[in-house]
Amino acid sequence: MNVSFNGFGENVATFEMAANVEKGVPVMITDNGKVSLSTGPFCGVCVGTRNGFAAVQLTGYVRLPYTTAPSIGYSKISVSGGKITADNSTGREYLIVDLDTTNKIAGIML
């Protein structure tokens, strides 16, 4: 790809971790101000952890591994097994701006 979307519109908020969360994984809200590893639609991506807290990127560009490729453009996706997957029934809609089909990674605008 000849362009970079890194840094575009990034916003990060700090949440308490309700369960094990690692850098680079999609997370979901599980309680008041708490996040855990997502098992469906997700609110953002963990960009760092420390002392029981997670920094979560809520907007901007992220690259995430996928199991079933979403379509370029607006597509509904959710998380299964720590990876995103196309999910037209219960997924949340995101803008998919690039796909690396060799490494199975999608570039997404949150």
PDB file of N, CA and C in Angstrom:
ATOM      1  N   MET A   1       0.848  -1.167   0.000  1.00  0.00           N
ATOM      2  CA  MET A   1       0.000   0.000   0.000  1.00  0.00           C
ATOM      3  C   MET A   1       0.895   1.232   0.000  1.00  0.00           C
ATOM      4  N   ASN A   2       0.548   2.226  -0.767  1.00  0.00           N
ATOM      5  CA  ASN A   2       1.389   3.408  -0.940  1.00  0.00           C
ATOM      6  C   ASN A   2       1.074   4.567  -0.004  1.00  0.00           C
ATOM      7  N   VAL A   3       0.043   4.425   0.825  1.00  0.00           N
ATOM      8  CA  VAL A   3      -0.319   5.486   1.765  1.00  0.00           C
ATOM      9  C   VAL A   3      -0.391   4.909   3.170  1.00  0.00           C
ATOM     10  N   SER A   4      -0.327   5.785   4.164  1.00  0.00           N
ATOM     11  CA  SER A   4      -0.444   5.360   5.556  1.00  0.00           C
ATOM     12  C   SER A   4      -1.583   6.110   6.221  1.00  0.00           C
ATOM     13  N   PHE A   5      -2.395   5.381   6.979  1.00  0.00           N
ATOM     14  CA  PHE A   5      -3.489   5.979   7.728  1.00  0.00           C
ATOM     15  C   PHE A   5      -3.160   6.079   9.216  1.00  0.00           C
ATOM     16  N   ASN A   6      -1.965   5.645   9.618  1.00  0.00           N
ATOM     17  CA  ASN A   6      -1.569   5.673  11.023  1.00  0.00           C
ATOM     18  C   ASN A   6      -1.690   7.079  11.591  1.00  0.00           C
ATOM     19  N   GLY A   7      -2.237   7.179  12.794  1.00  0.00           N
ATOM     20  CA  GLY A   7      -2.363   8.454  13.478  1.00  0.00           C
ATOM     21  C   GLY A   7      -3.622   9.218  13.169  1.00  0.00           C
ATOM     22  N   PHE A   8      -4.388   8.820  12.140  1.00  0.00           N
ATOM     23  CA  PHE A   8      -5.588   9.557  11.762  1.00  0.00           C
ATOM     24  C   PHE A   8      -6.653   9.456  12.851  1.00  0.00           C
ATOM     25  N   GLY A   9      -7.052  10.562  13.416  1.00  0.00           N
ATOM     26  CA  GLY A   9      -8.178  10.635  14.346  1.00  0.00           C
ATOM     27  C   GLY A   9      -8.095   9.729  15.550  1.00  0.00           C
ATOM     28  N   GLU A  10      -6.895   9.397  16.005  1.00  0.00           N
ATOM     29  CA  GLU A  10      -6.775   8.478  17.138  1.00  0.00           C
ATOM     30  C   GLU A  10      -7.226   9.134  18.435  1.00  0.00           C
ATOM     31  N   ASN A  11      -8.051   8.425  19.166  1.00  0.00           N
ATOM     32  CA  ASN A  11      -8.468   8.821  20.503  1.00  0.00           C
ATOM     33  C   ASN A  11      -8.345   7.606  21.403  1.00  0.00           C
ATOM     34  N   VAL A  12      -7.704   7.794  22.549  1.00  0.00           N
ATOM     35  CA  VAL A  12      -7.467   6.698  23.474  1.00  0.00           C
ATOM     36  C   VAL A  12      -8.032   7.064  24.840  1.00  0.00           C
ATOM     37  N   ALA A  13      -8.724   6.119  25.471  1.00  0.00           N
ATOM     38  CA  ALA A  13      -9.270   6.302  26.818  1.00  0.00           C
ATOM     39  C   ALA A  13      -8.758   5.170  27.707  1.00  0.00           C
ATOM     40  N   THR A  14      -8.647   5.451  29.006  1.00  0.00           N
ATOM     41  CA  THR A  14      -8.184   4.454  29.964  1.00  0.00           C
ATOM     42  C   THR A  14      -9.379   3.801  30.643  1.00  0.00           C
ATOM     43  N   PHE A  15      -9.364   2.470  30.665  1.00  0.00           N
ATOM     44  CA  PHE A  15     -10.408   1.676  31.304  1.00  0.00           C
ATOM     45  C   PHE A  15      -9.759   0.721  32.304  1.00  0.00           C
ATOM     46  N   GLU A  16     -10.531   0.293  33.279  1.00  0.00           N
ATOM     47  CA  GLU A  16     -10.096  -0.775  34.167  1.00  0.00           C
ATOM     48  C   GLU A  16     -10.278  -2.094  33.414  1.00  0.00           C
ATOM     49  N   MET A  17      -9.367  -3.047  33.648  1.00  0.00           N
ATOM     50  CA  MET A  17      -9.486  -4.345  32.994  1.00  0.00           C
ATOM     51  C   MET A  17     -10.355  -5.264  33.846  1.00  0.00           C
ATOM     52  N   ALA A  18     -11.453  -5.769  33.269  1.00  0.00           N
ATOM     53  CA  ALA A  18     -12.318  -6.712  33.964  1.00  0.00           C
ATOM     54  C   ALA A  18     -11.762  -8.131  33.845  1.00  0.00           C
ATOM     55  N   ALA A  19     -10.971  -8.373  32.841  1.00  0.00           N
ATOM     56  CA  ALA A  19     -10.362  -9.687  32.598  1.00  0.00           C
ATOM     57  C   ALA A  19      -9.060  -9.444  31.851  1.00  0.00           C
ATOM     58  N   ASN A  20      -8.322 -10.510  31.613  1.00  0.00           N
ATOM     59  CA  ASN A  20      -7.040 -10.373  30.919  1.00  0.00           C
ATOM     60  C   ASN A  20      -7.213  -9.710  29.565  1.00  0.00           C
ATOM     61  N   VAL A  21      -6.491  -8.629  29.377  1.00  0.00           N
ATOM     62  CA  VAL A  21      -6.485  -7.888  28.120  1.00  0.00           C
ATOM     63  C   VAL A  21      -5.030  -7.681  27.742  1.00  0.00           C
ATOM     64  N   GLU A  22      -4.718  -7.855  26.470  1.00  0.00           N
ATOM     65  CA  GLU A  22      -3.354  -7.667  25.984  1.00  0.00           C
ATOM     66  C   GLU A  22      -3.331  -6.604  24.908  1.00  0.00           C
ATOM     67  N   LYS A  23      -2.185  -6.010  24.731  1.00  0.00           N
ATOM     68  CA  LYS A  23      -1.994  -5.020  23.678  1.00  0.00           C
ATOM     69  C   LYS A  23      -2.314  -5.646  22.322  1.00  0.00           C
ATOM     70  N   GLY A  24      -3.052  -4.885  21.507  1.00  0.00           N
ATOM     71  CA  GLY A  24      -3.350  -5.318  20.145  1.00  0.00           C
ATOM     72  C   GLY A  24      -4.634  -6.100  19.972  1.00  0.00           C
ATOM     73  N   VAL A  25      -5.385  -6.350  21.059  1.00  0.00           N
ATOM     74  CA  VAL A  25      -6.612  -7.134  20.926  1.00  0.00           C
ATOM     75  C   VAL A  25      -7.846  -6.243  20.982  1.00  0.00           C
ATOM     76  N   PRO A  26      -8.897  -6.604  20.232  1.00  0.00           N
ATOM     77  CA  PRO A  26     -10.164  -5.878  20.318  1.00  0.00           C
ATOM     78  C   PRO A  26     -10.808  -6.131  21.678  1.00  0.00           C
ATOM     79  N   VAL A  27     -11.409  -5.091  22.259  1.00  0.00           N
ATOM     80  CA  VAL A  27     -12.039  -5.215  23.574  1.00  0.00           C
ATOM     81  C   VAL A  27     -13.486  -4.751  23.532  1.00  0.00           C
ATOM     82  N   MET A  28     -14.232  -5.172  24.561  1.00  0.00           N
ATOM     83  CA  MET A  28     -15.621  -4.747  24.711  1.00  0.00           C
ATOM     84  C   MET A  28     -15.829  -4.267  26.139  1.00  0.00           C
ATOM     85  N   ILE A  29     -16.825  -3.417  26.328  1.00  0.00           N
ATOM     86  CA  ILE A  29     -17.200  -2.944  27.651  1.00  0.00           C
ATOM     87  C   ILE A  29     -17.941  -4.087  28.349  1.00  0.00           C
ATOM     88  N   THR A  30     -17.524  -4.428  29.571  1.00  0.00           N
ATOM     89  CA  THR A  30     -18.163  -5.521  30.292  1.00  0.00           C
ATOM     90  C   THR A  30     -18.812  -5.078  31.592  1.00  0.00           C
ATOM     91  N   ASP A  31     -18.509  -3.868  32.048  1.00  0.00           N
ATOM     92  CA  ASP A  31     -19.071  -3.342  33.286  1.00  0.00           C
ATOM     93  C   ASP A  31     -18.788  -1.843  33.304  1.00  0.00           C
ATOM     94  N   ASN A  32     -19.191  -1.150  34.341  1.00  0.00           N
ATOM     95  CA  ASN A  32     -18.946   0.280  34.444  1.00  0.00           C
ATOM     96  C   ASN A  32     -17.457   0.585  34.327  1.00  0.00           C
ATOM     97  N   GLY A  33     -17.039   1.183  33.208  1.00  0.00           N
ATOM     98  CA  GLY A  33     -15.649   1.581  33.021  1.00  0.00           C
ATOM     99  C   GLY A  33     -14.660   0.445  32.906  1.00  0.00           C
ATOM    100  N   LYS A  34     -15.136  -0.767  32.590  1.00  0.00           N
ATOM    101  CA  LYS A  34     -14.257  -1.938  32.506  1.00  0.00           C
ATOM    102  C   LYS A  34     -14.330  -2.571  31.120  1.00  0.00           C
ATOM    103  N   VAL A  35     -13.190  -3.099  30.666  1.00  0.00           N
ATOM    104  CA  VAL A  35     -13.131  -3.792  29.377  1.00  0.00           C
ATOM    105  C   VAL A  35     -12.529  -5.177  29.548  1.00  0.00           C
ATOM    106  N   SER A  36     -12.864  -6.040  28.600  1.00  0.00           N
ATOM    107  CA  SER A  36     -12.251  -7.364  28.517  1.00  0.00           C
ATOM    108  C   SER A  36     -12.130  -7.738  27.045  1.00  0.00           C
ATOM    109  N   LEU A  37     -11.452  -8.830  26.779  1.00  0.00           N
ATOM    110  CA  LEU A  37     -11.294  -9.328  25.419  1.00  0.00           C
ATOM    111  C   LEU A  37     -12.677  -9.513  24.812  1.00  0.00           C
ATOM    112  N   SER A  38     -12.880  -8.988  23.617  1.00  0.00           N
ATOM    113  CA  SER A  38     -14.184  -9.043  22.970  1.00  0.00           C
ATOM    114  C   SER A  38     -14.509 -10.451  22.495  1.00  0.00           C
ATOM    115  N   THR A  39     -15.801 -10.768  22.559  1.00  0.00           N
ATOM    116  CA  THR A  39     -16.318 -12.036  22.033  1.00  0.00           C
ATOM    117  C   THR A  39     -17.486 -11.776  21.093  1.00  0.00           C
ATOM    118  N   GLY A  40     -17.490 -10.639  20.452  1.00  0.00           N
ATOM    119  CA  GLY A  40     -18.561 -10.249  19.530  1.00  0.00           C
ATOM    120  C   GLY A  40     -18.242  -8.866  19.007  1.00  0.00           C
ATOM    121  N   PRO A  41     -19.229  -7.974  18.968  1.00  0.00           N
ATOM    122  CA  PRO A  41     -18.932  -6.586  18.596  1.00  0.00           C
ATOM    123  C   PRO A  41     -17.947  -5.977  19.589  1.00  0.00           C
ATOM    124  N   PHE A  42     -17.094  -5.071  19.119  1.00  0.00           N
ATOM    125  CA  PHE A  42     -16.065  -4.491  19.987  1.00  0.00           C
ATOM    126  C   PHE A  42     -16.098  -2.976  19.935  1.00  0.00           C
ATOM    127  N   CYS A  43     -15.566  -2.343  21.001  1.00  0.00           N
ATOM    128  CA  CYS A  43     -15.603  -0.883  21.082  1.00  0.00           C
ATOM    129  C   CYS A  43     -14.285  -0.245  20.666  1.00  0.00           C
ATOM    130  N   GLY A  44     -13.200  -1.004  20.720  1.00  0.00           N
ATOM    131  CA  GLY A  44     -11.891  -0.457  20.387  1.00  0.00           C
ATOM    132  C   GLY A  44     -10.815  -1.512  20.511  1.00  0.00           C
ATOM    133  N   VAL A  45      -9.562  -1.044  20.459  1.00  0.00           N
ATOM    134  CA  VAL A  45      -8.416  -1.946  20.489  1.00  0.00           C
ATOM    135  C   VAL A  45      -7.471  -1.511  21.603  1.00  0.00           C
ATOM    136  N   CYS A  46      -7.038  -2.459  22.413  1.00  0.00           N
ATOM    137  CA  CYS A  46      -6.103  -2.162  23.492  1.00  0.00           C
ATOM    138  C   CYS A  46      -4.745  -1.787  22.900  1.00  0.00           C
ATOM    139  N   VAL A  47      -4.222  -0.632  23.316  1.00  0.00           N
ATOM    140  CA  VAL A  47      -2.912  -0.184  22.825  1.00  0.00           C
ATOM    141  C   VAL A  47      -1.858  -0.208  23.928  1.00  0.00           C
ATOM    142  N   GLY A  48      -2.254  -0.623  25.143  1.00  0.00           N
ATOM    143  CA  GLY A  48      -1.295  -0.736  26.241  1.00  0.00           C
ATOM    144  C   GLY A  48      -1.999  -1.081  27.538  1.00  0.00           C
ATOM    145  N   THR A  49      -1.259  -1.727  28.452  1.00  0.00           N
ATOM    146  CA  THR A  49      -1.807  -2.083  29.762  1.00  0.00           C
ATOM    147  C   THR A  49      -0.793  -1.750  30.846  1.00  0.00           C
ATOM    148  N   ARG A  50      -1.336  -1.488  32.043  1.00  0.00           N
ATOM    149  CA  ARG A  50      -0.461  -1.257  33.192  1.00  0.00           C
ATOM    150  C   ARG A  50      -1.300  -1.294  34.474  1.00  0.00           C
ATOM    151  N   ASN A  51      -0.825  -2.067  35.436  1.00  0.00           N
ATOM    152  CA  ASN A  51      -1.416  -2.110  36.780  1.00  0.00           C
ATOM    153  C   ASN A  51      -2.934  -2.277  36.788  1.00  0.00           C
ATOM    154  N   GLY A  52      -3.449  -3.161  35.957  1.00  0.00           N
ATOM    155  CA  GLY A  52      -4.886  -3.423  35.941  1.00  0.00           C
ATOM    156  C   GLY A  52      -5.710  -2.478  35.090  1.00  0.00           C
ATOM    157  N   PHE A  53      -5.044  -1.598  34.340  1.00  0.00           N
ATOM    158  CA  PHE A  53      -5.742  -0.654  33.468  1.00  0.00           C
ATOM    159  C   PHE A  53      -5.333  -0.884  32.017  1.00  0.00           C
ATOM    160  N   ALA A  54      -6.250  -0.567  31.110  1.00  0.00           N
ATOM    161  CA  ALA A  54      -6.001  -0.720  29.677  1.00  0.00           C
ATOM    162  C   ALA A  54      -6.241   0.599  28.968  1.00  0.00           C
ATOM    163  N   ALA A  55      -5.295   0.997  28.117  1.00  0.00           N
ATOM    164  CA  ALA A  55      -5.481   2.138  27.225  1.00  0.00           C
ATOM    165  C   ALA A  55      -6.143   1.586  25.967  1.00  0.00           C
ATOM    166  N   VAL A  56      -7.304   2.131  25.630  1.00  0.00           N
ATOM    167  CA  VAL A  56      -8.094   1.596  24.518  1.00  0.00           C
ATOM    168  C   VAL A  56      -8.276   2.671  23.452  1.00  0.00           C
ATOM    169  N   GLN A  57      -7.844   2.345  22.237  1.00  0.00           N
ATOM    170  CA  GLN A  57      -8.049   3.244  21.103  1.00  0.00           C
ATOM    171  C   GLN A  57      -9.486   3.083  20.638  1.00  0.00           C
ATOM    172  N   LEU A  58     -10.243   4.171  20.684  1.00  0.00           N
ATOM    173  CA  LEU A  58     -11.662   4.145  20.352  1.00  0.00           C
ATOM    174  C   LEU A  58     -11.969   4.651  18.950  1.00  0.00           C
ATOM    175  N   THR A  59     -11.073   5.447  18.369  1.00  0.00           N
ATOM    176  CA  THR A  59     -11.258   5.948  17.011  1.00  0.00           C
ATOM    177  C   THR A  59      -9.914   5.927  16.297  1.00  0.00           C
ATOM    178  N   GLY A  60      -9.964   6.066  14.985  1.00  0.00           N
ATOM    179  CA  GLY A  60      -8.743   6.091  14.194  1.00  0.00           C
ATOM    180  C   GLY A  60      -8.516   4.777  13.466  1.00  0.00           C
ATOM    181  N   TYR A  61      -7.326   4.644  12.915  1.00  0.00           N
ATOM    182  CA  TYR A  61      -6.958   3.507  12.067  1.00  0.00           C
ATOM    183  C   TYR A  61      -6.258   2.428  12.880  1.00  0.00           C
ATOM    184  N   VAL A  62      -6.678   1.183  12.712  1.00  0.00           N
ATOM    185  CA  VAL A  62      -6.024   0.028  13.328  1.00  0.00           C
ATOM    186  C   VAL A  62      -5.908  -1.094  12.304  1.00  0.00           C
ATOM    187  N   ARG A  63      -4.948  -1.961  12.526  1.00  0.00           N
ATOM    188  CA  ARG A  63      -4.787  -3.158  11.693  1.00  0.00           C
ATOM    189  C   ARG A  63      -4.989  -4.368  12.589  1.00  0.00           C
ATOM    190  N   LEU A  64      -5.911  -5.243  12.182  1.00  0.00           N
ATOM    191  CA  LEU A  64      -6.260  -6.406  12.994  1.00  0.00           C
ATOM    192  C   LEU A  64      -6.278  -7.676  12.150  1.00  0.00           C
ATOM    193  N   PRO A  65      -5.854  -8.790  12.737  1.00  0.00           N
ATOM    194  CA  PRO A  65      -5.926 -10.065  12.010  1.00  0.00           C
ATOM    195  C   PRO A  65      -7.388 -10.500  11.855  1.00  0.00           C
ATOM    196  N   TYR A  66      -7.661 -11.219  10.771  1.00  0.00           N
ATOM    197  CA  TYR A  66      -9.024 -11.699  10.547  1.00  0.00           C
ATOM    198  C   TYR A  66      -9.045 -13.184  10.253  1.00  0.00           C
ATOM    199  N   THR A  67     -10.224 -13.805  10.502  1.00  0.00           N
ATOM    200  CA  THR A  67     -10.435 -15.200  10.126  1.00  0.00           C
ATOM    201  C   THR A  67     -11.211 -15.274   8.824  1.00  0.00           C
ATOM    202  N   THR A  68     -12.302 -14.504   8.729  1.00  0.00           N
ATOM    203  CA  THR A  68     -13.082 -14.391   7.498  1.00  0.00           C
ATOM    204  C   THR A  68     -12.986 -12.946   7.040  1.00  0.00           C
ATOM    205  N   ALA A  69     -12.484 -12.740   5.845  1.00  0.00           N
ATOM    206  CA  ALA A  69     -12.228 -11.377   5.356  1.00  0.00           C
ATOM    207  C   ALA A  69     -13.510 -10.574   5.211  1.00  0.00           C
ATOM    208  N   PRO A  70     -13.517  -9.355   5.785  1.00  0.00           N
ATOM    209  CA  PRO A  70     -14.625  -8.444   5.516  1.00  0.00           C
ATOM    210  C   PRO A  70     -14.437  -7.836   4.131  1.00  0.00           C
ATOM    211  N   SER A  71     -15.448  -7.185   3.633  1.00  0.00           N
ATOM    212  CA  SER A  71     -15.355  -6.509   2.334  1.00  0.00           C
ATOM    213  C   SER A  71     -14.767  -5.122   2.526  1.00  0.00           C
ATOM    214  N   ILE A  72     -14.044  -4.645   1.513  1.00  0.00           N
ATOM    215  CA  ILE A  72     -13.568  -3.263   1.502  1.00  0.00           C
ATOM    216  C   ILE A  72     -14.787  -2.342   1.505  1.00  0.00           C
ATOM    217  N   GLY A  73     -14.681  -1.238   2.200  1.00  0.00           N
ATOM    218  CA  GLY A  73     -15.813  -0.327   2.368  1.00  0.00           C
ATOM    219  C   GLY A  73     -16.443  -0.586   3.724  1.00  0.00           C
ATOM    220  N   TYR A  74     -17.686  -0.192   3.890  1.00  0.00           N
ATOM    221  CA  TYR A  74     -18.365  -0.414   5.164  1.00  0.00           C
ATOM    222  C   TYR A  74     -18.809  -1.862   5.258  1.00  0.00           C
ATOM    223  N   SER A  75     -18.350  -2.540   6.313  1.00  0.00           N
ATOM    224  CA  SER A  75     -18.682  -3.943   6.537  1.00  0.00           C
ATOM    225  C   SER A  75     -18.973  -4.184   8.002  1.00  0.00           C
ATOM    226  N   LYS A  76     -19.866  -5.119   8.272  1.00  0.00           N
ATOM    227  CA  LYS A  76     -20.155  -5.502   9.650  1.00  0.00           C
ATOM    228  C   LYS A  76     -19.170  -6.585  10.069  1.00  0.00           C
ATOM    229  N   ILE A  77     -18.518  -6.350  11.230  1.00  0.00           N
ATOM    230  CA  ILE A  77     -17.548  -7.308  11.741  1.00  0.00           C
ATOM    231  C   ILE A  77     -17.726  -7.473  13.244  1.00  0.00           C
ATOM    232  N   SER A  78     -17.248  -8.600  13.751  1.00  0.00           N
ATOM    233  CA  SER A  78     -17.195  -8.846  15.181  1.00  0.00           C
ATOM    234  C   SER A  78     -15.912  -9.634  15.457  1.00  0.00           C
ATOM    235  N   VAL A  79     -15.732 -10.072  16.691  1.00  0.00           N
ATOM    236  CA  VAL A  79     -14.507 -10.764  17.087  1.00  0.00           C
ATOM    237  C   VAL A  79     -14.824 -12.193  17.504  1.00  0.00           C
ATOM    238  N   SER A  80     -13.979 -13.113  17.070  1.00  0.00           N
ATOM    239  CA  SER A  80     -14.079 -14.503  17.469  1.00  0.00           C
ATOM    240  C   SER A  80     -12.665 -15.042  17.626  1.00  0.00           C
ATOM    241  N   GLY A  81     -12.339 -15.541  18.792  1.00  0.00           N
ATOM    242  CA  GLY A  81     -11.007 -16.089  19.032  1.00  0.00           C
ATOM    243  C   GLY A  81      -9.903 -15.051  18.939  1.00  0.00           C
ATOM    244  N   GLY A  82     -10.209 -13.793  19.269  1.00  0.00           N
ATOM    245  CA  GLY A  82      -9.210 -12.729  19.246  1.00  0.00           C
ATOM    246  C   GLY A  82      -8.960 -12.124  17.884  1.00  0.00           C
ATOM    247  N   LYS A  83      -9.664 -12.614  16.846  1.00  0.00           N
ATOM    248  CA  LYS A  83      -9.519 -12.069  15.498  1.00  0.00           C
ATOM    249  C   LYS A  83     -10.868 -11.576  15.004  1.00  0.00           C
ATOM    250  N   ILE A  84     -10.834 -10.572  14.104  1.00  0.00           N
ATOM    251  CA  ILE A  84     -12.094 -10.091  13.552  1.00  0.00           C
ATOM    252  C   ILE A  84     -12.597 -11.067  12.497  1.00  0.00           C
ATOM    253  N   THR A  85     -13.890 -11.004  12.259  1.00  0.00           N
ATOM    254  CA  THR A  85     -14.508 -11.843  11.251  1.00  0.00           C
ATOM    255  C   THR A  85     -15.712 -11.110  10.663  1.00  0.00           C
ATOM    256  N   ALA A  86     -15.986 -11.319   9.390  1.00  0.00           N
ATOM    257  CA  ALA A  86     -17.182 -10.746   8.778  1.00  0.00           C
ATOM    258  C   ALA A  86     -18.395 -11.296   9.512  1.00  0.00           C
ATOM    259  N   ASP A  87     -19.346 -10.425   9.863  1.00  0.00           N
ATOM    260  CA  ASP A  87     -20.506 -10.839  10.654  1.00  0.00           C
ATOM    261  C   ASP A  87     -21.691  -9.944  10.326  1.00  0.00           C
ATOM    262  N   ASN A  88     -22.438 -10.313   9.290  1.00  0.00           N
ATOM    263  CA  ASN A  88     -23.561  -9.491   8.848  1.00  0.00           C
ATOM    264  C   ASN A  88     -24.774  -9.567   9.765  1.00  0.00           C
ATOM    265  N   SER A  89     -24.817 -10.551  10.671  1.00  0.00           N
ATOM    266  CA  SER A  89     -25.998 -10.676  11.526  1.00  0.00           C
ATOM    267  C   SER A  89     -25.895  -9.846  12.802  1.00  0.00           C
ATOM    268  N   THR A  90     -24.803  -9.983  13.567  1.00  0.00           N
ATOM    269  CA  THR A  90     -24.711  -9.262  14.845  1.00  0.00           C
ATOM    270  C   THR A  90     -23.515  -8.323  14.913  1.00  0.00           C
ATOM    271  N   GLY A  91     -22.741  -8.230  13.833  1.00  0.00           N
ATOM    272  CA  GLY A  91     -21.550  -7.387  13.836  1.00  0.00           C
ATOM    273  C   GLY A  91     -21.860  -5.902  13.828  1.00  0.00           C
ATOM    274  N   ARG A  92     -20.835  -5.132  14.140  1.00  0.00           N
ATOM    275  CA  ARG A  92     -20.920  -3.670  14.105  1.00  0.00           C
ATOM    276  C   ARG A  92     -20.257  -3.199  12.809  1.00  0.00           C
ATOM    277  N   GLU A  93     -20.769  -2.140  12.209  1.00  0.00           N
ATOM    278  CA  GLU A  93     -20.251  -1.666  10.935  1.00  0.00           C
ATOM    279  C   GLU A  93     -19.025  -0.769  11.118  1.00  0.00           C
ATOM    280  N   TYR A  94     -17.968  -1.067  10.379  1.00  0.00           N
ATOM    281  CA  TYR A  94     -16.729  -0.288  10.365  1.00  0.00           C
ATOM    282  C   TYR A  94     -16.318  -0.057   8.917  1.00  0.00           C
ATOM    283  N   LEU A  95     -15.468   0.947   8.706  1.00  0.00           N
ATOM    284  CA  LEU A  95     -14.931   1.214   7.381  1.00  0.00           C
ATOM    285  C   LEU A  95     -13.645   0.425   7.203  1.00  0.00           C
ATOM    286  N   ILE A  96     -13.651  -0.533   6.290  1.00  0.00           N
ATOM    287  CA  ILE A  96     -12.472  -1.344   5.972  1.00  0.00           C
ATOM    288  C   ILE A  96     -11.768  -0.639   4.818  1.00  0.00           C
ATOM    289  N   VAL A  97     -10.522  -0.164   5.058  1.00  0.00           N
ATOM    290  CA  VAL A  97      -9.835   0.620   4.031  1.00  0.00           C
ATOM    291  C   VAL A  97      -8.764  -0.161   3.293  1.00  0.00           C
ATOM    292  N   ASP A  98      -8.279  -1.274   3.878  1.00  0.00           N
ATOM    293  CA  ASP A  98      -7.315  -2.117   3.155  1.00  0.00           C
ATOM    294  C   ASP A  98      -7.326  -3.521   3.719  1.00  0.00           C
ATOM    295  N   LEU A  99      -6.981  -4.489   2.860  1.00  0.00           N
ATOM    296  CA  LEU A  99      -6.872  -5.892   3.255  1.00  0.00           C
ATOM    297  C   LEU A  99      -5.541  -6.440   2.792  1.00  0.00           C
ATOM    298  N   ASP A 100      -4.831  -7.074   3.688  1.00  0.00           N
ATOM    299  CA  ASP A 100      -3.612  -7.815   3.362  1.00  0.00           C
ATOM    300  C   ASP A 100      -4.020  -9.284   3.359  1.00  0.00           C
ATOM    301  N   THR A 101      -4.376  -9.801   2.166  1.00  0.00           N
ATOM    302  CA  THR A 101      -4.894 -11.161   2.076  1.00  0.00           C
ATOM    303  C   THR A 101      -3.815 -12.217   2.296  1.00  0.00           C
ATOM    304  N   THR A 102      -2.561 -11.872   2.103  1.00  0.00           N
ATOM    305  CA  THR A 102      -1.456 -12.809   2.349  1.00  0.00           C
ATOM    306  C   THR A 102      -1.316 -13.095   3.837  1.00  0.00           C
ATOM    307  N   ASN A 103      -1.334 -12.025   4.649  1.00  0.00           N
ATOM    308  CA  ASN A 103      -1.166 -12.165   6.104  1.00  0.00           C
ATOM    309  C   ASN A 103      -2.477 -12.141   6.875  1.00  0.00           C
ATOM    310  N   LYS A 104      -3.597 -12.030   6.160  1.00  0.00           N
ATOM    311  CA  LYS A 104      -4.930 -11.972   6.760  1.00  0.00           C
ATOM    312  C   LYS A 104      -5.038 -10.875   7.810  1.00  0.00           C
ATOM    313  N   ILE A 105      -4.774  -9.634   7.374  1.00  0.00           N
ATOM    314  CA  ILE A 105      -4.869  -8.468   8.237  1.00  0.00           C
ATOM    315  C   ILE A 105      -5.727  -7.410   7.543  1.00  0.00           C
ATOM    316  N   ALA A 106      -6.658  -6.829   8.300  1.00  0.00           N
ATOM    317  CA  ALA A 106      -7.534  -5.786   7.770  1.00  0.00           C
ATOM    318  C   ALA A 106      -7.177  -4.443   8.393  1.00  0.00           C
ATOM    319  N   GLY A 107      -7.175  -3.397   7.572  1.00  0.00           N
ATOM    320  CA  GLY A 107      -7.009  -2.023   8.038  1.00  0.00           C
ATOM    321  C   GLY A 107      -8.385  -1.414   8.217  1.00  0.00           C
ATOM    322  N   ILE A 108      -8.664  -0.925   9.437  1.00  0.00           N
ATOM    323  CA  ILE A 108     -10.015  -0.505   9.815  1.00  0.00           C
ATOM    324  C   ILE A 108     -10.009   0.896  10.403  1.00  0.00           C
ATOM    325  N   MET A 109     -11.004   1.690  10.052  1.00  0.00           N
ATOM    326  CA  MET A 109     -11.266   2.964  10.713  1.00  0.00           C
ATOM    327  C   MET A 109     -12.312   2.702  11.782  1.00  0.00           C
ATOM    328  N   LEU A 110     -11.934   2.886  13.028  1.00  0.00           N
ATOM    329  CA  LEU A 110     -12.861   2.669  14.147  1.00  0.00           C
ATOM    330  C   LEU A 110     -13.866   3.799  14.222  1.00  0.00           C
TER     331      LEU A 110
END
